Structures are given as structure tokens and as C-alpha cells.
Short mmCIF file of C-alpha atoms in Angstrom, two decimals:
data_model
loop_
_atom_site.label_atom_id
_atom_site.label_comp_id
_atom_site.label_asym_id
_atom_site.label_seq_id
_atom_site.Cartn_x
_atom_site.Cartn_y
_atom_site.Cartn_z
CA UNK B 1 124.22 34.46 -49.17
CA UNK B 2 125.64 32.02 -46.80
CA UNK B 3 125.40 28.26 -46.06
CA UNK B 4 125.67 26.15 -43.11
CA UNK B 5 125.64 22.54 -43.68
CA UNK B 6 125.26 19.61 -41.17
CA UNK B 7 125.08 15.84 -41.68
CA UNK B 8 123.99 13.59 -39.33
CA UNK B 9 122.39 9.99 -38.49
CA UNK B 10 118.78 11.20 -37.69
CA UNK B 11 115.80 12.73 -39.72
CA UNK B 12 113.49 13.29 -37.03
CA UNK B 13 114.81 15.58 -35.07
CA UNK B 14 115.75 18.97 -37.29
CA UNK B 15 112.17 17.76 -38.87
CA UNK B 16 110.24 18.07 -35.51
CA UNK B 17 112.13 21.43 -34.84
CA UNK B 18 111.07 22.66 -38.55
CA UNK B 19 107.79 21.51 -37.76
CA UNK B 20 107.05 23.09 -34.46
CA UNK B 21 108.54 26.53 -35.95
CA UNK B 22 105.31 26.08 -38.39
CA UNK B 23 102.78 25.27 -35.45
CA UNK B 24 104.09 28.51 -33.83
CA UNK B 25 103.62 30.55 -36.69
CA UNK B 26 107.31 31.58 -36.91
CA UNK B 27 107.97 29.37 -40.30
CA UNK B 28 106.32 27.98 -43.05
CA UNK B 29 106.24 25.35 -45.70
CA UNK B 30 107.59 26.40 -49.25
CA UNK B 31 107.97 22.50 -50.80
CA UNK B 32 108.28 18.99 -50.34
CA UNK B 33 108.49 15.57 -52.26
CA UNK B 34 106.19 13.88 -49.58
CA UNK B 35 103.23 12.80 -49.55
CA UNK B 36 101.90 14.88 -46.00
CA UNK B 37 103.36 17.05 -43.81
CA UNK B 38 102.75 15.24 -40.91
CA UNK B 39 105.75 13.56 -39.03
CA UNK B 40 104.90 10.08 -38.61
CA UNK B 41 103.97 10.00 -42.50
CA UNK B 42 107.30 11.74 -43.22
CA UNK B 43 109.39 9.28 -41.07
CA UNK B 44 107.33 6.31 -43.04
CA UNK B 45 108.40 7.35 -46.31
CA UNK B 46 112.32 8.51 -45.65
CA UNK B 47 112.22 4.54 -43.82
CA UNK B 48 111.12 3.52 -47.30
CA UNK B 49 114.27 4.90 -49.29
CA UNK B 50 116.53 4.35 -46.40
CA UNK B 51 116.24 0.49 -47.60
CA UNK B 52 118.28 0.66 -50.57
CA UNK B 53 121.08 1.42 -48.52
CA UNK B 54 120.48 0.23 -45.02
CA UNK B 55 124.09 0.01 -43.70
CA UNK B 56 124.39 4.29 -44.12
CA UNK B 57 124.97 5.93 -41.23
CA UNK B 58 124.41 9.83 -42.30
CA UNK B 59 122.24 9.68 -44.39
CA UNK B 60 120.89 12.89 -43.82
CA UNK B 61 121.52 16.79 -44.85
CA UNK B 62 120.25 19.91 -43.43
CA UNK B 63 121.53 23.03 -44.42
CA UNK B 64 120.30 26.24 -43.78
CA UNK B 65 120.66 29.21 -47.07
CA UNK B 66 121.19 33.14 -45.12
CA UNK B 67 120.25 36.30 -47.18
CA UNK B 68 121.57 39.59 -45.98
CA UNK B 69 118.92 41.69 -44.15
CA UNK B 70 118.32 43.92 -47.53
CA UNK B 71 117.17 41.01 -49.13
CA UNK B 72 113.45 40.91 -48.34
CA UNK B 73 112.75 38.27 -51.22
CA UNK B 74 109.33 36.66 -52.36
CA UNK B 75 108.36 33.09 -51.15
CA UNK B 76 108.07 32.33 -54.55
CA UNK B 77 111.70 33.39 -55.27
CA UNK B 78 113.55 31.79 -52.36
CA UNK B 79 111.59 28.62 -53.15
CA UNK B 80 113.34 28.43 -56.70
CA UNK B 81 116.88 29.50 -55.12
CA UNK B 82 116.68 26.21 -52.27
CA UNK B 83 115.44 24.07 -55.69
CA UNK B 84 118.68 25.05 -57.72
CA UNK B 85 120.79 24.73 -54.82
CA UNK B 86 119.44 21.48 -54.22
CA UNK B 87 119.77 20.30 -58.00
CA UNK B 88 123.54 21.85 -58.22
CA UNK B 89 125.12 20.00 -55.06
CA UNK B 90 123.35 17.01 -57.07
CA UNK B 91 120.36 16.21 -54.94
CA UNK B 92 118.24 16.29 -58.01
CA UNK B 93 116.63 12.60 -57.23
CA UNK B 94 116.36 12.69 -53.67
CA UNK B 95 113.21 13.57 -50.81
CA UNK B 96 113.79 17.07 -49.20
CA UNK B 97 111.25 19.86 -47.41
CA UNK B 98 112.16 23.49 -47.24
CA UNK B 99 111.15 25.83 -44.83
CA UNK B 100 110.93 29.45 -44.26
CA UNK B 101 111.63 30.86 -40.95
CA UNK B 102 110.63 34.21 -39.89
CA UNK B 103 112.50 33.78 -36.25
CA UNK B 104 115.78 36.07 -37.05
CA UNK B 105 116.08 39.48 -38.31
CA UNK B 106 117.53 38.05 -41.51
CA UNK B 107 115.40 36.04 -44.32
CA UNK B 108 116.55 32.49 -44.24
CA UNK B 109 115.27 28.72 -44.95
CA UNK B 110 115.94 25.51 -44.07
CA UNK B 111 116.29 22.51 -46.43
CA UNK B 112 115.86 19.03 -44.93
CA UNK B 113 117.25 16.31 -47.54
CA UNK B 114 117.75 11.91 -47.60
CA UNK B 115 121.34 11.89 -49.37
CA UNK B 116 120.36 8.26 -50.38
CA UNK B 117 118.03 8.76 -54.04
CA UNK B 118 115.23 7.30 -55.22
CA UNK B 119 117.51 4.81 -57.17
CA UNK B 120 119.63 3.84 -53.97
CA UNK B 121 122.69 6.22 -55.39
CA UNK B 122 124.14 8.66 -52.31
CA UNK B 123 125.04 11.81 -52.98
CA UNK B 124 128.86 12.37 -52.09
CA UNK B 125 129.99 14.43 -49.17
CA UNK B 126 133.37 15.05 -50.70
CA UNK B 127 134.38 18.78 -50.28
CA UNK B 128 130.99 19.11 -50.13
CA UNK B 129 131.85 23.07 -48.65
CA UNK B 130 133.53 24.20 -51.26
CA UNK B 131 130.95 22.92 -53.76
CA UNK B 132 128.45 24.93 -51.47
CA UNK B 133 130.36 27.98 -52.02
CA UNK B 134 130.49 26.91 -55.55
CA UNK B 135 126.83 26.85 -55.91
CA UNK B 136 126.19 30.38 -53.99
CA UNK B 137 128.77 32.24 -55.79
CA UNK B 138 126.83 31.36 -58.73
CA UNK B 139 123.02 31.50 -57.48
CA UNK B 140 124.00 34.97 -56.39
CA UNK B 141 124.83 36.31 -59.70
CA UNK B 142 121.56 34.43 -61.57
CA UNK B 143 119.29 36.12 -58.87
CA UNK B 144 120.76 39.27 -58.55
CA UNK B 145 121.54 39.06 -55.16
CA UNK B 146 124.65 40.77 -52.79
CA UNK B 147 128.01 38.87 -53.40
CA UNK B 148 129.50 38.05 -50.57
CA UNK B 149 133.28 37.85 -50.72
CA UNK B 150 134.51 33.68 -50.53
CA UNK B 151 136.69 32.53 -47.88
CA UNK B 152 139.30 31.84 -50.24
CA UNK B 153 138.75 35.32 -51.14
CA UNK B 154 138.52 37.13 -47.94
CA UNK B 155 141.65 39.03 -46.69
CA UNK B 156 141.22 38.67 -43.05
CA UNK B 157 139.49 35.53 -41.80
CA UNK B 158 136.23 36.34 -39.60
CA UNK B 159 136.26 36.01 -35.91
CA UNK B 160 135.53 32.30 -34.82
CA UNK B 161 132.40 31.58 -32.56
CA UNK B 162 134.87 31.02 -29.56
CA UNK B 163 136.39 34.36 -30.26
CA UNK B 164 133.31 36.31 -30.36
CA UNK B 165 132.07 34.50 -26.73
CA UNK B 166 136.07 34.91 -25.50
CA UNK B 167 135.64 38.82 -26.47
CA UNK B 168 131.95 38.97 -24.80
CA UNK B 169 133.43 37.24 -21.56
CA UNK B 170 136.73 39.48 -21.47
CA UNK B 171 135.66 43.03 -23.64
CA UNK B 172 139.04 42.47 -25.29
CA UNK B 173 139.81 41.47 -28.67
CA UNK B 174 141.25 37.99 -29.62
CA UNK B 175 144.80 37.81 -30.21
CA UNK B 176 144.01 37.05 -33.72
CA UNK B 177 142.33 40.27 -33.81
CA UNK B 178 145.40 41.99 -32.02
CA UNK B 179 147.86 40.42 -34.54
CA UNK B 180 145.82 41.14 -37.46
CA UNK B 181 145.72 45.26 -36.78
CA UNK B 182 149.41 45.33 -35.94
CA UNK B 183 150.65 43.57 -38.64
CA UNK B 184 148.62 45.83 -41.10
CA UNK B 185 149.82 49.21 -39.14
CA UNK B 186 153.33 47.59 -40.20
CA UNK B 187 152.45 47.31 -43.85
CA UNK B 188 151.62 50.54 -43.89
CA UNK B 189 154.81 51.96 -43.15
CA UNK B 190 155.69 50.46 -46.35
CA UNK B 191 158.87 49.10 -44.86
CA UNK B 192 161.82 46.88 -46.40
CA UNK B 193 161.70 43.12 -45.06
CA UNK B 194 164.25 44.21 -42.31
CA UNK B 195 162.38 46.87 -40.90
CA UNK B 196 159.45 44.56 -41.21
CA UNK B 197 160.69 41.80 -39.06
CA UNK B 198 162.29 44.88 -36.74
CA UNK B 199 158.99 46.05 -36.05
CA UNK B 200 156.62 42.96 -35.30
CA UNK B 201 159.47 41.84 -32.98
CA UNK B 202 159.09 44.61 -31.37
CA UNK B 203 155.49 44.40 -30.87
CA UNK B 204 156.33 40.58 -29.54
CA UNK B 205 155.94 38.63 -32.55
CA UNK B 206 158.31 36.16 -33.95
CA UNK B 207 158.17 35.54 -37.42
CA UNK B 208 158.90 32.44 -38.60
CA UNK B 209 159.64 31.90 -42.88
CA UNK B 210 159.63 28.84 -44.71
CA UNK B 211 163.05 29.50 -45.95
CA UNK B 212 164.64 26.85 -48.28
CA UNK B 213 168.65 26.54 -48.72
CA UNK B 214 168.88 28.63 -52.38
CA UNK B 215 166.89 32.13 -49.48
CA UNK B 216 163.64 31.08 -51.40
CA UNK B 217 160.43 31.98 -49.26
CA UNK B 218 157.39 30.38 -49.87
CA UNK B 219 155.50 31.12 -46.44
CA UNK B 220 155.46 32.65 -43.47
CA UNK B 221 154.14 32.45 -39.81
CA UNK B 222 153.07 34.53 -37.23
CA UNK B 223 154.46 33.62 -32.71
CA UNK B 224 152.31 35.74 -30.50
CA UNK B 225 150.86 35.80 -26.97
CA UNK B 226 151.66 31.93 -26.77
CA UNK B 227 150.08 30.84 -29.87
CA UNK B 228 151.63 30.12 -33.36
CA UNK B 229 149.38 31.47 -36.66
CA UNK B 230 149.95 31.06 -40.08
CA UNK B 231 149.72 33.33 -42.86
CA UNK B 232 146.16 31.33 -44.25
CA UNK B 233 145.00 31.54 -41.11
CA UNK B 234 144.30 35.16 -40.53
CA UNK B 235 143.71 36.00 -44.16
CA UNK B 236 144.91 36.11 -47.46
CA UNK B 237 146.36 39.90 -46.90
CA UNK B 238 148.95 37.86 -44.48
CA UNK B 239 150.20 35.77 -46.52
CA UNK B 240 153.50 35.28 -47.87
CA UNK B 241 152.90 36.28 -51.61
CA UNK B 242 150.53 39.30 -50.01
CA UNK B 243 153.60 40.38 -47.51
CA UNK B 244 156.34 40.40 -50.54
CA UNK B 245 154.07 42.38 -52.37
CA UNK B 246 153.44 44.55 -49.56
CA UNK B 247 157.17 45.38 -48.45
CA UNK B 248 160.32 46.30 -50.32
CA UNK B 249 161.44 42.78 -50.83
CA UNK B 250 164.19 40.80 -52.59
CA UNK B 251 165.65 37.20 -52.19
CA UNK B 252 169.30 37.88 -51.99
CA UNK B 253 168.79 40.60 -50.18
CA UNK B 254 167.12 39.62 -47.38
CA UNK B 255 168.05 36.45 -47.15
CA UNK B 256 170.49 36.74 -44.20
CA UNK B 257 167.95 38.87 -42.33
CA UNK B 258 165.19 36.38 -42.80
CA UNK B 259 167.44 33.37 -41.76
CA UNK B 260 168.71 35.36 -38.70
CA UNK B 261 164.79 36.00 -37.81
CA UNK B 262 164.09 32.17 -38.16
CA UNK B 263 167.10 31.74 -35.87
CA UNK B 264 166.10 34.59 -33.51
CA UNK B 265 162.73 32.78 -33.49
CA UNK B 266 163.57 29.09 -33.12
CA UNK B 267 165.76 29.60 -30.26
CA UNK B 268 163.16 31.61 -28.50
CA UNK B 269 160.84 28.66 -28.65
CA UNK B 270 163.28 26.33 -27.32
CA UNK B 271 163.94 28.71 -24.54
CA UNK B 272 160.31 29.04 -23.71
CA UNK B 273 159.86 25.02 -23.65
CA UNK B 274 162.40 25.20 -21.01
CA UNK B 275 161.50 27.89 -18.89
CA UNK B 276 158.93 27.59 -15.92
CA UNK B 277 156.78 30.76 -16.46
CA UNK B 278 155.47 29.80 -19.62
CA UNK B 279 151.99 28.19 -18.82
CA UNK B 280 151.39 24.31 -19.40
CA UNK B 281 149.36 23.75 -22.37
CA UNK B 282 150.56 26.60 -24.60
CA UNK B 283 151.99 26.53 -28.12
CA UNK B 284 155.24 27.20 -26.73
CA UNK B 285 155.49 24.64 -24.99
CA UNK B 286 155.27 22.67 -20.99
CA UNK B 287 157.05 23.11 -17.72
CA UNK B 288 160.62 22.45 -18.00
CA UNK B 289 160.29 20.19 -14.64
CA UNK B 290 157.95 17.76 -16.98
CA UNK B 291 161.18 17.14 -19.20
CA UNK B 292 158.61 15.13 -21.17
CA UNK B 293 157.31 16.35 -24.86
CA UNK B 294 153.92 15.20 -25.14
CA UNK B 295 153.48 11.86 -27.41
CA UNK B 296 157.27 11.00 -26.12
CA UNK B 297 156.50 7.36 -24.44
CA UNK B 298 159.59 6.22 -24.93
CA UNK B 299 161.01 9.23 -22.22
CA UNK B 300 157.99 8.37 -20.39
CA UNK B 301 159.02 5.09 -19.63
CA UNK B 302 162.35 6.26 -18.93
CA UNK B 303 160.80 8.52 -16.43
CA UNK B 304 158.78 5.86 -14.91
CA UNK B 305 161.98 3.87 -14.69
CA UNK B 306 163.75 6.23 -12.82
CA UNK B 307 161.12 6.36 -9.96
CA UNK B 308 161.41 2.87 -9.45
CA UNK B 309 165.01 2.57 -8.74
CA UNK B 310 164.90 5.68 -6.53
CA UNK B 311 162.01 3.47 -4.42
CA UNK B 312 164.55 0.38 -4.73
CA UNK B 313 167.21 1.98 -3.25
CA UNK B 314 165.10 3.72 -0.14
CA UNK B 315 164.06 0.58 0.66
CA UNK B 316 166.27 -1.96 2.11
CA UNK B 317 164.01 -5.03 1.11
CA UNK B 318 164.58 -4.84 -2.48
CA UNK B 319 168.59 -5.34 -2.36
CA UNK B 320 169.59 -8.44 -4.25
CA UNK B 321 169.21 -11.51 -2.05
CA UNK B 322 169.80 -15.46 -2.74
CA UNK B 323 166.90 -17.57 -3.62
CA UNK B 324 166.62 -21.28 -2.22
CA UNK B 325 168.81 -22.45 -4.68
CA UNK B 326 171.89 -20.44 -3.20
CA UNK B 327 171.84 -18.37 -6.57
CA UNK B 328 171.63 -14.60 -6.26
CA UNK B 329 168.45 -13.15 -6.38
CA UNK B 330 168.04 -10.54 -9.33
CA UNK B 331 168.12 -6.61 -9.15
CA UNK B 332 164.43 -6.61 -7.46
CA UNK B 333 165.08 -8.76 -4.64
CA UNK B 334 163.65 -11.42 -5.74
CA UNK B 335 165.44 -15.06 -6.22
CA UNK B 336 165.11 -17.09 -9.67
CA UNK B 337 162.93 -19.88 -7.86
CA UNK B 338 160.95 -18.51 -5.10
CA UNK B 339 159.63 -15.22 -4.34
CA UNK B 340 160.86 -13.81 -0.54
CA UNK B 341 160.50 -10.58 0.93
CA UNK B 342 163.59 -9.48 3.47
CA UNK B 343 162.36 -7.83 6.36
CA UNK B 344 165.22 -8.38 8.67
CA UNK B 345 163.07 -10.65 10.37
CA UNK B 346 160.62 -14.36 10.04
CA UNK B 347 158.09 -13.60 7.89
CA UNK B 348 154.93 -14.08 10.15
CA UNK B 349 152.09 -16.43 9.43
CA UNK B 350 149.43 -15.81 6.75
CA UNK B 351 146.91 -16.06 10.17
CA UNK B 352 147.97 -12.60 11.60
CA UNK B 353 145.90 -11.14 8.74
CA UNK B 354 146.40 -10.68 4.72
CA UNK B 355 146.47 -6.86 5.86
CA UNK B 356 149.99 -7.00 7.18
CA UNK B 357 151.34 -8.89 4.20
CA UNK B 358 149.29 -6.96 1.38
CA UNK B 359 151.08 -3.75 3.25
CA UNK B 360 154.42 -5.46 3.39
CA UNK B 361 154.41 -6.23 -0.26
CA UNK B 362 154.20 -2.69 -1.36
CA UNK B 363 157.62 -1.54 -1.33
CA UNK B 364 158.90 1.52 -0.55
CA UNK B 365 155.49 2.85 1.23
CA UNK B 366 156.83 5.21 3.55
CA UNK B 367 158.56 6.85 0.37
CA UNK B 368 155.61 6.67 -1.67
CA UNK B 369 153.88 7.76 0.67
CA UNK B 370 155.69 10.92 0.58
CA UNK B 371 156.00 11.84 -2.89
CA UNK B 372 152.02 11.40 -2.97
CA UNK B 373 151.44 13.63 -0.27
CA UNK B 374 148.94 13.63 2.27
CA UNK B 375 145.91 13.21 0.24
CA UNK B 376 146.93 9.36 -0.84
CA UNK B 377 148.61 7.92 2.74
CA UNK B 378 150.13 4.52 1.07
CA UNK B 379 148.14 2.80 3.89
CA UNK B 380 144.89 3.08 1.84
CA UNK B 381 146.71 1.96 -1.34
CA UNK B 382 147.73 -1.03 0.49
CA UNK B 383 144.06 -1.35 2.14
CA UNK B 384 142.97 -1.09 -1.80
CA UNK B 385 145.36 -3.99 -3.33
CA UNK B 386 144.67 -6.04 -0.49
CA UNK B 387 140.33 -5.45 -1.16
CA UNK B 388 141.33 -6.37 -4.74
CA UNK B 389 143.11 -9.25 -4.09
CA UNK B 390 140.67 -10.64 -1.46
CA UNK B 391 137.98 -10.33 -4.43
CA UNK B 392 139.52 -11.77 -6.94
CA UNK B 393 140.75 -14.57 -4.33
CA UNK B 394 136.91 -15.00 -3.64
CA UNK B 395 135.79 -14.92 -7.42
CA UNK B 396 138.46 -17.68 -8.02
CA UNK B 397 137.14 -19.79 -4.87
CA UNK B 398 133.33 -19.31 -6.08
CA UNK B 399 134.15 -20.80 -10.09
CA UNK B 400 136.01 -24.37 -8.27
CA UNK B 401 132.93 -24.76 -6.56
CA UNK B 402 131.11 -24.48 -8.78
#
């Protein structure tokens, strides 16, 4: 039996889908604490308890309780496994419906439930997935029902939803998938932990070991295709304490081997931050022309900085000039007092049109202009500053007469 949970802000919603499911004939009713089973009433009466603690925001639970297709069970019976579930994750004092539907090939229900009680208390939503598991694990065994394995438990984790629709879309397994087979044709081989790291690198994976300075190992990681996986991650089986178990392994040993891996693997990741071919956005890293990590503002900046002087020094205009007070001007070309743009010549009168000056004040646009490209000319950036400063000239104009 399985359990997916959701929390949310709103009532109404999952409660008009459970609803309509019973109009079409494709669920039913099994119990409820209210009063009718009509919406409005419902809505009325959840409003009622929602008082005591008006300021929460999810307030409500809906989780949905999946028997495997061998379990044909009773009304009766499912009814009493939704009201201990209920009672163990501690809704015990709270308004709920349940709902059979009969619209997948597998039995399942729905429970609909206020967190906030009758007495204003809110049931906590603290690790409220492991508790679930808790709670199955359990019901399972009162109710004679098929186990199924936890994910703690599980030695491989399960495909991902994204995976599945990835392998529908391509007809090729995930490289999860991929990484999980040839790791376990390794371990077959029963090989030491040379011949171990030998053969993944081979298959083009890097293994990476959380190796402290005395050669202990308490984890390990899997490089391939790109992507970066831990041991947890694909399964128990991959696991460090699985994997030491699984090969001929021993710390002094293998120590220099595994340290040489770590190297062997570290160094490829720097190379592949650095080289061109290796897509943007991958766990490997960005193109080497970026020279930026990501997060990195302070290189940003840096970056940014650069540019500028490279537009300084293509343009004539912004070499240091003397300001009206005879002092030098500082490195933008602009003096301490008064702000003056050289253009080798008078500057013109404002009358010949703010178009000329707003274009004149963008420096460098010729060599903007360039490193934009053709789809941004720097005439329409200058056409855009000058619209910008024409309506804020406009808005400032309208508030003094007013």
C-alpha cells in the first residue's frame, strides 16, 4: 500500500473533484464527520473550524491510500484502514470524507481532511512522509495485506515521473537506469576495489569517495553522462557500506588507489569546466568563454568592469579632460564641477533636438553597437533613453503644475 500526500490552501477544489467522481458513478462515499454531502454545506462547516485558527494558510490534507491490484478489498474493510490511518498520523479530532474511486485498475480512496481540530490544535506536518510510511508499514501487517518494500529499504530507487516521460519521449533508458545496470554487472565480477574503479572508468564513470586523511571511506559517488549521483540516490545496493561489502575491500589497501581515483576524478571535472564542448547547464560545468561560476558576483562585476574600460578607450570622448575649474577631469571624462562631453567640436544648442544629445551621451555607440550585433543597432537604445527621459522630464513638469 502506498500514499501520496498533498497539502494545500483550498478545500473546495479536491472536494468538487471527489464529488463529481460520485455524480458519475465512478466513486463513492465510505464516511464523513459532516453534516451533508452537499458542497456548499461542506464549505459552511470546514469555514466554521477554520476560525480557531484563521491566520493558517494550509490548512488542508488530501492524501490518496493505493492497494496493489490483488487486493480486491470490501468497502467495509478499506473504510476501517482510511479511519486508522487517519487516527495514527493524529487526525483523530479533526473533519475528513473518504472516498472510493473505481476510475483506475487498482482499488484506491481518497481522504479529504481540515488539519486544524475541533479544539483549534493543528496537526503537525513535520516529516509527515515518513510517519506515512510509518503508519502503512504497520496497517499492512494488521490487515494482512502485501508489504511493500520502504524507500529506506529499497535497493534501487524507482524511476522518477520525469524519467518515465524522458524514456516514453526517447525509448531509451535514463542514465540513472544505465548507471544502475552497469554498476551491478561490476559487482558481479566480484572484483577487488581496484578492479572496481578500473572497470566503471572504463564504462565512463568517475567515482568520487569521501575519503578522509587516516584512507577512511564513508561514501561514495557516482560522474556519468554529465550528471553527478550519489550512492542514496540510486539505492541502498550503491551505497558505500553496500559496495565494501560487495568487493574485496580493505582500508590500507586501497587507500592509494581510491585517492588516485578521487584525483583522476577531480581533475577531470576541472577540465570539463574549462573545455567548450561540454554543454552549458550541465553538472560539469559552463563554457570556458563565460569564465564566470554561477553565484560568483563578485567576478561578475569584474567582468562588467572590464567592458567598460574597453568602451572608454574606443572612444575618444571619455579621455580625462579639465573641468571649469582648470582641475583635471577624472578617469570618465568628466570634470569635478561640471559635466562636459568632448566632441572635438561646440556642443550645439539643446534646440537642434534632445535626439542628437540623448545619442551623443551614450558613449561608445558605434562599439556597442557592434558587440550587440545587428538585432540591437545602438541607435534605438539611444531613441529608448531619450523616450525615457522625455517622460520622466514630462512627469516632473506635470507634478510643479500642479
Amino acid at each position: 500500500m502506498t500514499a501520496d500526500q498533498v497539502k494545500g490552501k483550498g478545500f473546495r477544489g479536491a472536494l468538487r473533484y471527489n464529488l463529481k467522481k460520485v455524480e458519475q458513478g465512478k466513486a463513492k462515499v465510505l464516511d464523513m464527520t459532516f453534516t451533508s454531502g452537499k458542497e456548499d454545506s461542506i464549505m459552511r462547516e470546514v469555514a466554521l473550524v477554520r476560525m480557531l485558527r484563521p491566520n493558517l494558510q494550509k490548512y488542508f490534507y488530501h492524501t490518496s491510500l493505493n492497494f496493489p491490484l490483488n487486493e480486491n478489498l470490501g468497502d467495509e474493510q478499506m473504510n476501517m484502514i482510511a479511519n486508522e490511518y487517519l487516527n495514527n498520523m493524529g487526525f483523530d479530532q479533526h473533519q475528513y470524507a473518504i472516498f472510493r474511486h473505481y476510475d483506475a485498475d487498482h482499488p484506491h480512496l481518497h481522504i479529504l481532511v481540515n488539519r486544524i481540530g475541533y479544539d483549534g490544535q493543528v496537526v503537525s506536518d513535520s516529516k509527515d512522509y515518513q510517519r506515512s510510511e510509518q503508519v502503512l508499514r504497520k496497517l499492512e501487517k494488521q490487515h494482512s495485506l502485501t508489504e511493500v518494500i520502504s524507500s529506506r529499504q529499497a535497493q534501487e530507487r524507482a524511476m522518477t515521473k520525469n524519467e518515465l516521460e524522458m524514456m516514453k519521449r526517447t525509448n531509451l533508458p535514463s542514465s540513472k537506469m544505465q548507471l544502475q545496470e552497469i554498476i551491478k554487472d561490476v559487482l558481479s565480477r566480484k572484483p577487488d576495489t581496484a578492479q572496481f574503479i578500473q572497470a566503471l572508468e572504463s564504462k565512463g564513470i568517475n567515482v568520487l569517495f569521501n575519503q578522509a586523511s587516516t584512507g577512511f571511506v564513508s561514501g561514495i559517488s557516482y560522474g556519468y553522462e554529465g550528471m553527478q549521483f550519489k550512492g542514496a540516490q540510486l539505492g541502498n545496493a550503491y551505497k558505500w557500506q553496500a559496495i565494501k561489502n560487495a568487493i574485496s575491500y580493505e582500508q590500507e589497501r586501497d587507500r592509494t588507489a581510491i585517492y588516485q581515483a578521487n584525483v583522476r576524478t577531480t581533475d577531470w571535472q576541472r577540465s570539463a569546466r574549462t573545455d567548450k564542448s561540454v554543454p552549458r547547464g550541465t553538472a560539469t560545468g559552463i563554457h570556458a568563454d563565460t569564465k564566470v561560476i554561477a553565484g560568483n558576483r563578485k567576478d561578475i562585476q569584474q567582468s562588467a568592469g572590464k567592458l567598460q574600460d574597453q568602451i572608454r578607450a574606443k572612444d575618444s570622448r571619455y579621455q580625462p579632460a579639465a573641468g571649469a575649474d582648470g582641475q583635471p577631469g577624472n578617469q570618465y571624462g568628466v570634470p569635478n564641477q561640471k559635466y562636459r562631453i568632448q566632441r572635438g567640436t561646440d556642443i550645439q544648442s539643446q534646440q537642434q533636438g534632445w535626439q542628437q544629445v540623448g545619442h551623443q551621451a551614450l558613449p561608445g555607440s558605434d562599439f556597442i553597437g557592434s558587440l550587440l550585433g545587428t538585432d540591437h543597432p545602438a541607435g534605438d537604445m539611444d531613441q529608448s533613453a531619450l523616450n525615457e527621459f522625455k517622460r520622466k522630464r514630462k512627469k516632473r513638469k506635470g507634478q510643479r503644475l500642479g
